[in-house]
């Protein structure tokens, strides 16, 4: 093999992946895809010295954040990270992870997860070639702008990571991607899972017709109109939107309560609808929107949200499903989903692990990920396949 080896660009460094507490399942899937993907290149890379350690049985690096009885913690790497191009996956909203503090079992909050992430980065120190953080649901992403005398937590989070030496921050469907202006010299990617949702919908509902006569895309609020416009444009279907009338004189649970949802758009009668949003928190506004659409004569309603938090439990969704308010809820596996949620008849999970593996593999070679981030060609191919059925 010659020295000017061009078949595969040399990697930035040996690949390493750390899955923080609560991400074990998706980290294992990402690792498995990477092992299989790189095994196909073994013959091309095995003899070249710059590809030493390129094909391995696993790319996972063991790390831990043990805690003292007081709740204090420290970050530990169980193996060397020297020279690695390191990718750290963290789910800051995984409340199923617990620790002992003064004899009590405490669920980890987003603050706890974020502190543990910084501890692991600090444990790696400057021994790595590069550190990238994959944080699917951005920490404090809803506190992304300042309107009164209040903190700007999301910007502070990004600046802290940048100051600790993190080069790439990868998130999914950021509440407001403009928060990246807080770190203008660092790489920040907010990735939309558009193709994965459309593919999951087609696989789950093989009888669905993705055309303007049978389908319509709905934005549940004015803030998500850009997200829904993309879906409607790439699918070639009509777009509808709700806007929220709020009572700004009252604050309940940190937000102004919604008085009513007002609809803007053409008739939805007899059509299947995709309601597109970034997250389901309590689910109250989503179900209110779905009920209004049903009252207007909608056929089937599919809720597609990148993150399903269900902070008030599942009972209200169970009741709405029994009433025929919606047909299916799709969320990704990028955040924790309780066993009860995964067992629900009305729920379907959208697997993003293979997509993350592709992103990591490309970044490790310093390839552009523009083609991965722009799913139009894949969506068109999927639609053409449906037309030829």
Short mmCIF file of C-alpha atoms in Angstrom, two decimals:
data_model
loop_
_atom_site.label_atom_id
_atom_site.label_comp_id
_atom_site.label_asym_id
_atom_site.label_seq_id
_atom_site.Cartn_x
_atom_site.Cartn_y
_atom_site.Cartn_z
CA UNK A 1 0.00 0.00 0.00
CA UNK A 2 1.48 3.33 -1.04
CA UNK A 3 2.10 6.26 1.29
CA UNK A 4 -0.36 8.50 -0.58
CA UNK A 5 -3.29 6.37 0.50
CA UNK A 6 -6.46 8.04 -0.81
CA UNK A 7 -9.18 5.36 -0.79
CA UNK A 8 -10.20 6.30 2.74
CA UNK A 9 -9.11 9.56 4.36
CA UNK A 10 -6.98 9.09 7.44
CA UNK A 11 -8.95 9.41 10.67
CA UNK A 12 -8.40 12.32 13.03
CA UNK A 13 -7.40 9.78 15.68
CA UNK A 14 -8.35 6.35 16.93
CA UNK A 15 -12.08 6.33 17.51
CA UNK A 16 -13.48 6.18 21.05
CA UNK A 17 -17.07 6.41 22.31
CA UNK A 18 -18.20 7.04 25.87
CA UNK A 19 -21.83 6.49 26.75
CA UNK A 20 -22.78 8.39 29.88
CA UNK A 21 -25.09 6.80 32.45
CA UNK A 22 -28.51 6.19 30.94
CA UNK A 23 -27.32 5.93 27.32
CA UNK A 24 -26.12 2.31 27.47
CA UNK A 25 -28.75 1.00 25.05
CA UNK A 26 -28.25 3.51 22.24
CA UNK A 27 -24.46 3.56 22.74
CA UNK A 28 -24.34 -0.21 22.28
CA UNK A 29 -26.34 0.08 19.04
CA UNK A 30 -24.14 2.88 17.70
CA UNK A 31 -21.03 0.87 18.57
CA UNK A 32 -22.43 -2.22 16.83
CA UNK A 33 -23.13 -0.29 13.62
CA UNK A 34 -19.63 1.20 13.65
CA UNK A 35 -18.01 -2.22 14.16
CA UNK A 36 -19.94 -3.67 11.22
CA UNK A 37 -19.32 -0.62 9.01
CA UNK A 38 -15.58 -0.63 9.58
CA UNK A 39 -15.24 -4.39 9.32
CA UNK A 40 -16.18 -3.97 5.65
CA UNK A 41 -13.06 -1.81 5.20
CA UNK A 42 -10.67 -4.10 7.07
CA UNK A 43 -8.95 -5.41 3.97
CA UNK A 44 -8.31 -1.86 2.71
CA UNK A 45 -6.94 -0.51 5.99
CA UNK A 46 -5.27 -3.42 7.80
CA UNK A 47 -1.78 -2.96 6.31
CA UNK A 48 -1.56 0.82 6.52
CA UNK A 49 0.23 2.10 9.67
CA UNK A 50 -1.99 5.17 9.99
CA UNK A 51 -5.00 2.86 10.41
CA UNK A 52 -3.68 0.93 13.38
CA UNK A 53 -6.62 0.13 15.67
CA UNK A 54 -9.10 1.24 13.01
CA UNK A 55 -11.13 -2.00 13.04
CA UNK A 56 -11.88 -3.22 16.55
CA UNK A 57 -14.45 -5.36 18.33
CA UNK A 58 -15.72 -2.31 20.17
CA UNK A 59 -15.06 1.43 20.24
CA UNK A 60 -16.57 1.96 23.67
CA UNK A 61 -14.36 3.49 26.36
CA UNK A 62 -15.39 2.65 29.89
CA UNK A 63 -16.05 5.63 32.15
CA UNK A 64 -17.85 6.16 35.44
CA UNK A 65 -18.87 8.89 37.87
CA UNK A 66 -18.88 7.26 41.33
CA UNK A 67 -20.44 9.23 44.17
CA UNK A 68 -19.76 9.65 47.85
CA UNK A 69 -22.55 9.30 50.41
CA UNK A 70 -22.96 13.09 50.38
CA UNK A 71 -23.82 13.12 46.69
CA UNK A 72 -20.42 14.47 45.60
CA UNK A 73 -18.95 12.75 42.56
CA UNK A 74 -15.86 12.42 40.41
CA UNK A 75 -15.25 11.39 36.82
CA UNK A 76 -13.09 8.36 36.03
CA UNK A 77 -11.87 6.82 32.79
CA UNK A 78 -11.35 3.07 33.16
CA UNK A 79 -8.93 2.95 30.21
CA UNK A 80 -6.61 5.30 28.37
CA UNK A 81 -8.04 7.97 26.08
CA UNK A 82 -4.67 9.18 24.83
CA UNK A 83 -4.74 10.08 21.15
CA UNK A 84 -8.44 9.28 20.74
CA UNK A 85 -10.99 11.12 18.68
CA UNK A 86 -13.53 10.88 21.51
CA UNK A 87 -17.31 11.09 21.21
CA UNK A 88 -19.39 11.35 24.38
CA UNK A 89 -23.11 10.55 24.28
CA UNK A 90 -25.24 12.01 27.06
CA UNK A 91 -28.97 12.03 27.79
CA UNK A 92 -29.44 14.82 30.32
CA UNK A 93 -33.17 14.03 30.67
CA UNK A 94 -32.85 10.39 31.75
CA UNK A 95 -34.59 10.42 35.12
CA UNK A 96 -34.32 6.62 35.48
CA UNK A 97 -30.66 6.91 36.58
CA UNK A 98 -30.40 7.23 40.36
CA UNK A 99 -27.72 7.61 43.07
CA UNK A 100 -27.54 7.43 46.84
CA UNK A 101 -27.32 10.64 48.87
CA UNK A 102 -27.55 10.55 52.67
CA UNK A 103 -29.17 7.13 52.40
CA UNK A 104 -31.84 8.29 49.97
CA UNK A 105 -32.29 7.18 46.37
CA UNK A 106 -32.14 10.29 44.20
CA UNK A 107 -33.11 10.47 40.49
CA UNK A 108 -30.54 12.29 38.38
CA UNK A 109 -31.70 15.69 37.19
CA UNK A 110 -30.50 17.43 34.01
CA UNK A 111 -28.09 19.39 36.22
CA UNK A 112 -26.62 16.13 37.59
CA UNK A 113 -26.15 14.66 34.12
CA UNK A 114 -24.49 17.83 32.84
CA UNK A 115 -22.09 17.94 35.79
CA UNK A 116 -21.15 14.29 35.19
CA UNK A 117 -20.48 15.08 31.54
CA UNK A 118 -18.06 17.83 32.55
CA UNK A 119 -16.41 15.45 35.03
CA UNK A 120 -15.70 12.89 32.31
CA UNK A 121 -14.36 15.60 29.98
CA UNK A 122 -12.10 16.78 32.80
CA UNK A 123 -10.91 13.21 33.42
CA UNK A 124 -9.91 12.91 29.76
CA UNK A 125 -7.98 16.16 30.09
CA UNK A 126 -5.83 17.14 27.11
CA UNK A 127 -4.76 13.59 26.28
CA UNK A 128 -7.32 13.17 23.50
CA UNK A 129 -6.91 14.37 19.92
CA UNK A 130 -10.41 15.83 19.95
CA UNK A 131 -13.57 15.69 22.04
CA UNK A 132 -17.07 15.84 20.59
CA UNK A 133 -20.29 15.81 22.62
CA UNK A 134 -23.50 14.29 21.28
CA UNK A 135 -26.32 15.71 23.41
CA UNK A 136 -29.57 14.88 21.57
CA UNK A 137 -31.86 17.01 23.74
CA UNK A 138 -29.92 20.15 24.50
CA UNK A 139 -29.40 20.96 28.18
CA UNK A 140 -31.53 23.99 29.11
CA UNK A 141 -32.54 24.24 25.45
CA UNK A 142 -35.81 25.94 26.34
CA UNK A 143 -33.93 28.65 28.25
CA UNK A 144 -32.31 29.87 25.05
CA UNK A 145 -33.09 33.61 25.12
CA UNK A 146 -33.32 36.34 27.70
CA UNK A 147 -36.51 38.37 27.91
CA UNK A 148 -36.29 39.83 31.43
CA UNK A 149 -33.79 39.71 34.33
CA UNK A 150 -33.07 36.00 34.02
CA UNK A 151 -30.26 33.58 33.33
CA UNK A 152 -29.29 32.41 29.86
CA UNK A 153 -28.54 28.81 30.77
CA UNK A 154 -28.25 27.18 27.35
CA UNK A 155 -25.65 29.68 26.16
CA UNK A 156 -23.69 29.20 29.40
CA UNK A 157 -23.78 25.43 28.89
CA UNK A 158 -22.31 25.70 25.40
CA UNK A 159 -19.63 28.15 26.54
CA UNK A 160 -18.63 25.87 29.40
CA UNK A 161 -18.18 22.92 27.05
CA UNK A 162 -16.23 25.04 24.56
CA UNK A 163 -13.95 26.35 27.32
CA UNK A 164 -13.26 22.77 28.39
CA UNK A 165 -11.95 21.95 24.92
CA UNK A 166 -14.97 20.38 23.24
CA UNK A 167 -14.64 20.89 19.47
CA UNK A 168 -17.98 19.59 18.18
CA UNK A 169 -21.40 19.76 19.80
CA UNK A 170 -24.09 17.70 18.07
CA UNK A 171 -27.72 17.96 19.06
CA UNK A 172 -31.05 17.09 17.47
CA UNK A 173 -33.93 19.42 16.72
CA UNK A 174 -32.71 22.25 18.96
CA UNK A 175 -35.51 24.38 20.36
CA UNK A 176 -33.74 27.40 18.85
CA UNK A 177 -30.55 26.64 16.85
CA UNK A 178 -29.54 30.31 17.04
CA UNK A 179 -28.19 29.61 20.51
CA UNK A 180 -25.02 28.45 18.70
CA UNK A 181 -24.17 32.15 18.41
CA UNK A 182 -22.86 31.79 21.97
CA UNK A 183 -19.92 29.76 20.60
CA UNK A 184 -19.28 31.19 17.11
CA UNK A 185 -15.85 29.57 16.70
CA UNK A 186 -16.95 26.02 17.56
CA UNK A 187 -18.82 23.45 15.51
CA UNK A 188 -22.49 23.16 16.47
CA UNK A 189 -24.93 20.97 14.55
CA UNK A 190 -28.67 20.77 15.14
CA UNK A 191 -29.89 17.77 13.17
CA UNK A 192 -33.46 17.15 12.07
CA UNK A 193 -34.73 13.53 12.04
CA UNK A 194 -37.09 14.23 9.12
CA UNK A 195 -36.26 11.19 7.00
CA UNK A 196 -36.39 8.82 9.96
CA UNK A 197 -39.89 10.00 10.92
CA UNK A 198 -41.25 9.68 7.39
CA UNK A 199 -39.71 6.23 7.02
CA UNK A 200 -41.12 5.11 10.39
CA UNK A 201 -44.58 6.40 9.43
CA UNK A 202 -44.49 4.52 6.14
CA UNK A 203 -43.32 1.30 7.81
CA UNK A 204 -45.93 1.56 10.57
CA UNK A 205 -48.79 2.64 8.29
CA UNK A 206 -48.20 0.98 4.90
CA UNK A 207 -51.59 2.20 3.59
CA UNK A 208 -50.74 5.88 4.04
CA UNK A 209 -50.73 8.13 0.96
CA UNK A 210 -48.11 10.88 1.12
CA UNK A 211 -49.68 13.33 -1.31
CA UNK A 212 -51.57 16.60 -1.06
CA UNK A 213 -54.96 14.95 -1.58
CA UNK A 214 -54.62 12.66 1.43
CA UNK A 215 -52.06 14.19 3.81
CA UNK A 216 -51.46 17.52 5.53
CA UNK A 217 -48.69 18.70 7.88
CA UNK A 218 -49.65 20.64 11.01
CA UNK A 219 -47.49 22.86 13.20
CA UNK A 220 -48.93 22.95 16.74
CA UNK A 221 -47.56 26.45 17.36
CA UNK A 222 -45.94 29.36 15.58
CA UNK A 223 -42.50 28.55 17.00
CA UNK A 224 -42.31 25.27 15.10
CA UNK A 225 -43.52 26.58 11.76
CA UNK A 226 -40.08 26.32 10.15
CA UNK A 227 -39.82 22.63 11.08
CA UNK A 228 -43.26 21.88 9.64
CA UNK A 229 -42.63 23.94 6.50
CA UNK A 230 -39.71 21.67 5.70
CA UNK A 231 -41.88 18.54 5.99
CA UNK A 232 -44.65 20.04 3.84
CA UNK A 233 -42.19 21.23 1.20
CA UNK A 234 -40.29 17.97 0.86
CA UNK A 235 -43.51 15.93 0.82
CA UNK A 236 -45.36 18.37 -1.45
CA UNK A 237 -48.40 18.64 0.84
CA UNK A 238 -50.31 21.52 2.41
CA UNK A 239 -49.40 23.12 5.72
CA UNK A 240 -51.61 24.21 8.62
CA UNK A 241 -50.65 25.99 11.82
CA UNK A 242 -51.99 26.72 15.27
CA UNK A 243 -50.96 29.72 17.29
CA UNK A 244 -51.25 29.91 21.05
CA UNK A 245 -53.15 32.66 22.82
CA UNK A 246 -51.57 32.93 26.26
CA UNK A 247 -52.45 34.74 29.47
CA UNK A 248 -49.30 36.80 30.01
CA UNK A 249 -50.60 38.12 33.34
CA UNK A 250 -50.27 34.67 34.94
CA UNK A 251 -47.34 32.27 35.37
CA UNK A 252 -48.01 28.59 36.17
CA UNK A 253 -45.15 26.10 36.47
CA UNK A 254 -42.77 28.66 34.98
CA UNK A 255 -44.82 29.50 31.90
CA UNK A 256 -47.80 31.57 30.80
CA UNK A 257 -50.89 29.33 30.49
CA UNK A 258 -52.46 28.82 27.07
CA UNK A 259 -55.97 30.26 26.75
CA UNK A 260 -56.76 28.78 23.33
CA UNK A 261 -55.26 27.33 20.15
CA UNK A 262 -56.29 29.14 16.98
CA UNK A 263 -56.00 27.34 13.62
CA UNK A 264 -54.75 28.83 10.35
CA UNK A 265 -54.98 26.71 7.22
CA UNK A 266 -57.19 24.94 4.70
CA UNK A 267 -59.76 22.28 5.49
CA UNK A 268 -58.43 19.10 7.10
CA UNK A 269 -61.63 17.14 6.58
CA UNK A 270 -61.02 13.54 5.51
CA UNK A 271 -57.22 13.88 5.52
CA UNK A 272 -54.47 12.14 7.46
CA UNK A 273 -52.46 14.65 9.49
CA UNK A 274 -48.88 14.76 10.72
CA UNK A 275 -48.45 17.01 13.75
CA UNK A 276 -44.75 17.91 13.90
CA UNK A 277 -43.08 19.19 17.07
CA UNK A 278 -39.72 19.06 18.81
CA UNK A 279 -40.95 17.58 22.08
CA UNK A 280 -43.88 16.30 24.08
CA UNK A 281 -43.56 17.61 27.62
CA UNK A 282 -46.87 17.35 29.50
CA UNK A 283 -48.69 16.74 26.22
CA UNK A 284 -51.60 19.04 27.10
CA UNK A 285 -51.21 21.40 24.15
CA UNK A 286 -50.54 18.54 21.72
CA UNK A 287 -53.73 16.72 22.73
CA UNK A 288 -55.74 19.95 22.61
CA UNK A 289 -54.52 20.53 19.04
CA UNK A 290 -55.35 16.94 18.08
CA UNK A 291 -58.87 17.24 19.51
CA UNK A 292 -59.51 20.44 17.59
CA UNK A 293 -58.34 18.79 14.37
CA UNK A 294 -60.60 15.79 15.01
CA UNK A 295 -63.51 18.18 15.54
CA UNK A 296 -62.70 19.67 12.13
CA UNK A 297 -63.10 16.25 10.47
CA UNK A 298 -59.53 14.94 10.32
CA UNK A 299 -59.21 11.25 9.42
CA UNK A 300 -56.11 9.92 11.22
CA UNK A 301 -53.69 11.97 13.32
CA UNK A 302 -50.03 11.02 13.68
CA UNK A 303 -48.01 12.88 16.29
CA UNK A 304 -44.29 13.11 15.45
CA UNK A 305 -42.10 14.62 18.18
CA UNK A 306 -38.33 14.25 18.37
CA UNK A 307 -38.43 13.83 22.15
CA UNK A 308 -41.15 12.23 24.23
CA UNK A 309 -40.78 13.32 27.86
CA UNK A 310 -44.37 12.70 29.08
CA UNK A 311 -43.70 14.57 32.32
CA UNK A 312 -47.30 14.16 33.54
CA UNK A 313 -47.50 10.44 32.82
CA UNK A 314 -49.27 8.47 30.10
CA UNK A 315 -52.86 8.33 31.36
CA UNK A 316 -54.12 11.34 29.40
CA UNK A 317 -52.68 9.84 26.20
CA UNK A 318 -54.30 6.49 27.00
CA UNK A 319 -57.66 8.23 27.37
CA UNK A 320 -57.23 10.28 24.20
CA UNK A 321 -56.28 7.16 22.24
CA UNK A 322 -59.36 5.34 23.49
CA UNK A 323 -61.44 8.32 22.39
CA UNK A 324 -59.90 8.14 18.91
CA UNK A 325 -58.21 11.54 19.20
CA UNK A 326 -54.98 10.27 17.57
CA UNK A 327 -53.78 7.11 15.86
CA UNK A 328 -50.07 6.96 16.69
CA UNK A 329 -47.33 8.84 18.54
CA UNK A 330 -43.79 8.66 17.14
CA UNK A 331 -40.75 9.78 19.13
CA UNK A 332 -37.06 8.96 18.73
CA UNK A 333 -34.94 6.78 21.01
CA UNK A 334 -32.62 9.74 21.65
CA UNK A 335 -33.96 10.22 25.17
CA UNK A 336 -35.13 7.84 27.87
CA UNK A 337 -38.43 6.08 27.22
CA UNK A 338 -39.98 4.19 30.11
CA UNK A 339 -40.89 0.50 29.67
CA UNK A 340 -44.54 1.51 30.16
CA UNK A 341 -44.34 3.91 27.22
CA UNK A 342 -42.66 1.39 24.93
CA UNK A 343 -45.40 -1.14 25.74
CA UNK A 344 -48.24 1.21 24.72
CA UNK A 345 -50.19 0.22 21.60
CA UNK A 346 -50.31 3.82 20.44
CA UNK A 347 -46.55 4.40 20.67
CA UNK A 348 -43.84 3.79 18.07
CA UNK A 349 -40.11 4.39 18.52
CA UNK A 350 -37.91 5.87 15.79
CA UNK A 351 -34.40 4.41 16.00
CA UNK A 352 -31.64 6.99 15.43
CA UNK A 353 -28.61 4.86 16.36
CA UNK A 354 -27.55 4.01 12.79
CA UNK A 355 -27.78 7.68 11.84
CA UNK A 356 -25.56 8.66 14.78
CA UNK A 357 -23.05 5.96 13.77
CA UNK A 358 -22.85 7.46 10.25
CA UNK A 359 -22.26 10.94 11.68
CA UNK A 360 -19.50 9.72 14.00
CA UNK A 361 -17.82 7.74 11.23
CA UNK A 362 -17.79 10.71 8.86
CA UNK A 363 -16.56 13.17 11.48
CA UNK A 364 -13.78 10.79 12.52
CA UNK A 365 -12.44 11.09 8.94
CA UNK A 366 -13.14 14.84 8.82
CA UNK A 367 -15.57 14.21 5.98
CA UNK A 368 -18.35 16.71 5.38
CA UNK A 369 -21.66 15.61 6.88
CA UNK A 370 -23.74 17.91 4.67
CA UNK A 371 -25.07 15.00 2.63
CA UNK A 372 -26.12 13.20 5.81
CA UNK A 373 -27.82 16.27 7.23
CA UNK A 374 -29.78 16.95 4.02
CA UNK A 375 -32.22 14.04 3.62
CA UNK A 376 -34.09 15.31 0.54
CA UNK A 377 -32.66 12.71 -1.86
CA UNK A 378 -33.42 9.85 0.54
CA UNK A 379 -36.97 11.11 1.09
CA UNK A 380 -37.55 11.42 -2.67
CA UNK A 381 -36.25 7.89 -3.15
CA UNK A 382 -38.63 6.67 -0.44
CA UNK A 383 -41.56 8.50 -2.06
CA UNK A 384 -40.71 7.08 -5.48
CA UNK A 385 -40.75 3.61 -3.95
CA UNK A 386 -44.25 4.25 -2.60
CA UNK A 387 -45.45 5.46 -6.00
CA UNK A 388 -44.23 2.23 -7.62
CA UNK A 389 -46.01 -0.09 -5.18
#
